[in-house]
Every structure is written in C-alpha cells, then in structure tokens.
Coordinates of N, CA and C in Angstrom, one line a residue:
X62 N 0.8 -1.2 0.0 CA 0.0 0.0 0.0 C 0.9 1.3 0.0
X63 N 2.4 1.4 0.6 CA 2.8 1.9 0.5 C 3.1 2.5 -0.5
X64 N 4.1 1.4 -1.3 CA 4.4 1.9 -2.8 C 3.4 2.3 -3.5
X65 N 2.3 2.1 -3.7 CA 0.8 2.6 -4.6 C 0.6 4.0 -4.0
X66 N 1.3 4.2 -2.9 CA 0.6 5.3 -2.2 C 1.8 6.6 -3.2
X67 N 2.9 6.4 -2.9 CA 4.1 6.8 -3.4 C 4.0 7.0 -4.7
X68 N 3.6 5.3 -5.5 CA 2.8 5.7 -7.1 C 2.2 7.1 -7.3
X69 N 1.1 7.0 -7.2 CA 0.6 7.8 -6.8 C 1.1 8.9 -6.7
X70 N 1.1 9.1 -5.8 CA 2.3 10.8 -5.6 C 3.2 11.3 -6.6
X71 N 3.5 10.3 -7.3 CA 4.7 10.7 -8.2 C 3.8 10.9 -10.0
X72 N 2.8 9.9 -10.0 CA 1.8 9.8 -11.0 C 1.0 12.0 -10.8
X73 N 0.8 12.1 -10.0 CA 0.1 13.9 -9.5 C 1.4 14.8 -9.8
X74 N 2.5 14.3 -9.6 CA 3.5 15.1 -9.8 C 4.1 15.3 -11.3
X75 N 3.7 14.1 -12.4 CA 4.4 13.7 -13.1 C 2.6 14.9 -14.2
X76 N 2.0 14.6 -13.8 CA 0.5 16.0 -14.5 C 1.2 17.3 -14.3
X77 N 1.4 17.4 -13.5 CA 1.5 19.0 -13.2 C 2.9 18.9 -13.7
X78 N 3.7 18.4 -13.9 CA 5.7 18.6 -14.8 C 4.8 18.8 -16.3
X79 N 3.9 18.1 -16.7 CA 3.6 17.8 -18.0 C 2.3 19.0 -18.0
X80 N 1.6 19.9 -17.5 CA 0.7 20.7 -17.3 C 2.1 22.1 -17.6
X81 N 3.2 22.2 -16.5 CA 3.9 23.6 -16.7 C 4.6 23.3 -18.2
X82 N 4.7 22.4 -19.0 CA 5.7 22.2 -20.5 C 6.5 21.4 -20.0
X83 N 6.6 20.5 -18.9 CA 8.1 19.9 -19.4 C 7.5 18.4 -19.2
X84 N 7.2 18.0 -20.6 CA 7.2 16.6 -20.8 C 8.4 15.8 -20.4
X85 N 9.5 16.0 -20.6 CA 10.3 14.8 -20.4 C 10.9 14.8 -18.4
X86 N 10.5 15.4 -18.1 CA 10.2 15.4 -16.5 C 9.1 14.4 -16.4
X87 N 8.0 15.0 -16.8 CA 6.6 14.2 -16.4 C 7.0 12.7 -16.7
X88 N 7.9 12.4 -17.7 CA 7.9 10.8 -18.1 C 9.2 10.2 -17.1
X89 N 9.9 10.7 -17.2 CA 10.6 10.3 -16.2 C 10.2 10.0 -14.5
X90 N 9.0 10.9 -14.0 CA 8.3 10.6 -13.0 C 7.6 9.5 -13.4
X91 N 6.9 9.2 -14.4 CA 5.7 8.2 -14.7 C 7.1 7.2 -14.5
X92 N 7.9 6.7 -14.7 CA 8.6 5.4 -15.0 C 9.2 5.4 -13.7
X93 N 9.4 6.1 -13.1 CA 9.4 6.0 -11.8 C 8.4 5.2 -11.0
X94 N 7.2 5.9 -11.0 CA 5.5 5.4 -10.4 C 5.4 3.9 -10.9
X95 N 5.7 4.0 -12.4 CA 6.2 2.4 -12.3 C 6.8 1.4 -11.8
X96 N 8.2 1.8 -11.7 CA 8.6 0.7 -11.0 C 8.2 0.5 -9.6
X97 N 7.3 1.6 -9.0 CA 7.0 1.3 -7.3 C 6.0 0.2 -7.4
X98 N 4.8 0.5 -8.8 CA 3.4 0.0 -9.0 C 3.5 0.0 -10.2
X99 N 3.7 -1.3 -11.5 CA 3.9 -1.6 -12.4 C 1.8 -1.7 -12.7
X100 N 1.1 -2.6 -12.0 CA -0.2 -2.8 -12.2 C -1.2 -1.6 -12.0
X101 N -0.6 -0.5 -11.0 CA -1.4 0.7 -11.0 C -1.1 2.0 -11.9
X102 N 0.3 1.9 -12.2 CA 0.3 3.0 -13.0 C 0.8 2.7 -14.3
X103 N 0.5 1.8 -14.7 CA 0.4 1.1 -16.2 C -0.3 2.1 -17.3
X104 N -1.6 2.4 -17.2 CA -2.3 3.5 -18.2 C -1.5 4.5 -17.8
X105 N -1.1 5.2 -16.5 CA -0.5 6.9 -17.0 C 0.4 6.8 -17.8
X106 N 1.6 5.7 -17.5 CA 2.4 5.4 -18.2 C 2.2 5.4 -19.7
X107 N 1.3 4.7 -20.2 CA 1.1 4.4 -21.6 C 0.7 6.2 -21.9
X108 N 0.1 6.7 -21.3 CA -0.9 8.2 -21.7 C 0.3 8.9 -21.7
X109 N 1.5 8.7 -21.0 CA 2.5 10.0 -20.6 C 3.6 9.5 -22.2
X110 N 3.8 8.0 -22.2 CA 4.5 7.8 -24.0 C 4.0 8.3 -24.9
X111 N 2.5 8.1 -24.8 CA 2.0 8.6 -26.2 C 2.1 9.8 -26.2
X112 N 1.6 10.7 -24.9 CA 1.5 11.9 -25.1 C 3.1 13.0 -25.7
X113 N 4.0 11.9 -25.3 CA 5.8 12.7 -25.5 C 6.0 12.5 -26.8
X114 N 5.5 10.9 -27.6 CA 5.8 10.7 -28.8 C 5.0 11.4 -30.2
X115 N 3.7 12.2 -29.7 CA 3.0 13.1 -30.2 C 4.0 14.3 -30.1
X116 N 4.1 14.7 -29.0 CA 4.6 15.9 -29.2 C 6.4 15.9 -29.8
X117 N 6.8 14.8 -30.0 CA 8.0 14.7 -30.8 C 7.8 14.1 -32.3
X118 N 6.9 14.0 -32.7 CA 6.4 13.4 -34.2 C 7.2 14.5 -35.3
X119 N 7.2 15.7 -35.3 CA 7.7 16.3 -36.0 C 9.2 16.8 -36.0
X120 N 10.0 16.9 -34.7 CA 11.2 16.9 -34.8 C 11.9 15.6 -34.7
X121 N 11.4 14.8 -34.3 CA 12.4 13.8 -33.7 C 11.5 12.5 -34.0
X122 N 10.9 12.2 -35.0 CA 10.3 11.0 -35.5 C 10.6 9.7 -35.4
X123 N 12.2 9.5 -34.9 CA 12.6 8.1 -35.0 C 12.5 7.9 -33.3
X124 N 12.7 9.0 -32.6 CA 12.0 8.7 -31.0 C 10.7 9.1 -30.6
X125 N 9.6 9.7 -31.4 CA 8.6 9.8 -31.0 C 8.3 8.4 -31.5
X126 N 8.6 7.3 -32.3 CA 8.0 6.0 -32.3 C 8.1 5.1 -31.7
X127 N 9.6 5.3 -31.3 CA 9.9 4.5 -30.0 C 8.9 4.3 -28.7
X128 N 8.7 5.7 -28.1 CA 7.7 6.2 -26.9 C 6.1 5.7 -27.8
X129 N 5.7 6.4 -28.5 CA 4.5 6.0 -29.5 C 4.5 4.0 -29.5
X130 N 5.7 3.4 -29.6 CA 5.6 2.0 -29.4 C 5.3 1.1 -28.6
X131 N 6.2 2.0 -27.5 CA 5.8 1.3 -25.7 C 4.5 1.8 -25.2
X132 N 4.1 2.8 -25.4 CA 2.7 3.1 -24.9 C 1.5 2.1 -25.7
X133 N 2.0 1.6 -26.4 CA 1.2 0.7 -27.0 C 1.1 -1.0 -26.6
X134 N 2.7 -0.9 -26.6 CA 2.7 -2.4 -25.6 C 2.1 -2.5 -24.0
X135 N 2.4 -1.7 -23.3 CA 1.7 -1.2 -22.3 C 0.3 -1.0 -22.5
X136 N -0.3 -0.6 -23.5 CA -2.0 -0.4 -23.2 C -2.3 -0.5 -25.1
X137 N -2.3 -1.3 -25.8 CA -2.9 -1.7 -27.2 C -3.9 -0.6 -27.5
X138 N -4.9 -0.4 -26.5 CA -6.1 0.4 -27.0 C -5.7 2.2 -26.6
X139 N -4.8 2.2 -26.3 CA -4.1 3.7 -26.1 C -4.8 4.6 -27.6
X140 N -5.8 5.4 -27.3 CA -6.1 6.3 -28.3 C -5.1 7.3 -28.8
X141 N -4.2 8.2 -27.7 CA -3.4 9.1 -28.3 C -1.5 8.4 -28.7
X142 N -1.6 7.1 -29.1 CA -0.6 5.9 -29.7 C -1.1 5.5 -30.6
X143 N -1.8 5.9 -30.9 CA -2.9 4.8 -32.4 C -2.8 6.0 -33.6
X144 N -2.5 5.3 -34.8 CA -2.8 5.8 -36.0 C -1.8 7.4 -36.6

C-alpha cells in the first residue's frame, strides 16, 4: 500500500511537470511510479509515452516512435498511440 501510495504521488507530480511544459520530466516521473506500481500505473504510463511521442512526431520522428511503441505495448487500446 505503500508503494501505490508513493505511485501515486509521483503519478500527480508527473501531471502537473507535464501541465507547466516539461514533458520529459513528467515521463521520467511516470517510469518511476512504475517501477513502485507496475499494475497501478500502467495506463498513465502508456498516456504520458503517447503523449511525449505526439509531441516529438515532427522533430524527432525516429523517437517519437519508440515512446509512440511502448505506450502501446503497455495499453494496445491507447487512443493518443494509435494511427
């Protein structure tokens, strides 16, 4: 319960890094939250890849697919990873 709790915490921290502009903080938090709580923070995770590999599609295309890939293995039905 602990670690989920900690998830958690770092999952609220890793919105608001990604709310002020700095995506690659927020994901770095999210893979954090992961490794506390792989089963609980599995979707932010997938939402916080897709969301970095969108926002890298136009400069940096061969790593927005990368992140665009894992959020997909992580959650298949990920809307903002699809298409």
């Amino acid at each position: 319960l602990e670690k989920r709790n900690e998830a958690n915490g770092l999952v609220e921290r890793a919105r608001a890094e990604s709310e002020a502009g700095r995506p690659a903080e927020a994901l770095g938090l999210l893979r954090e939250a992961a490794a506390l709580d792989p089963a609980g923070t599995r979707g932010a995770l997938a939402e916080g890849l897709a969301l970095r590999g969108r926002e890298l599609l136009e400069a940096q295309p061969e790593e927005a697919a990368v992140h665009l890939r894992e959020a997909l293995l992580l959650d298949p039905r990920q809307p903002l990873a699809q298409g």
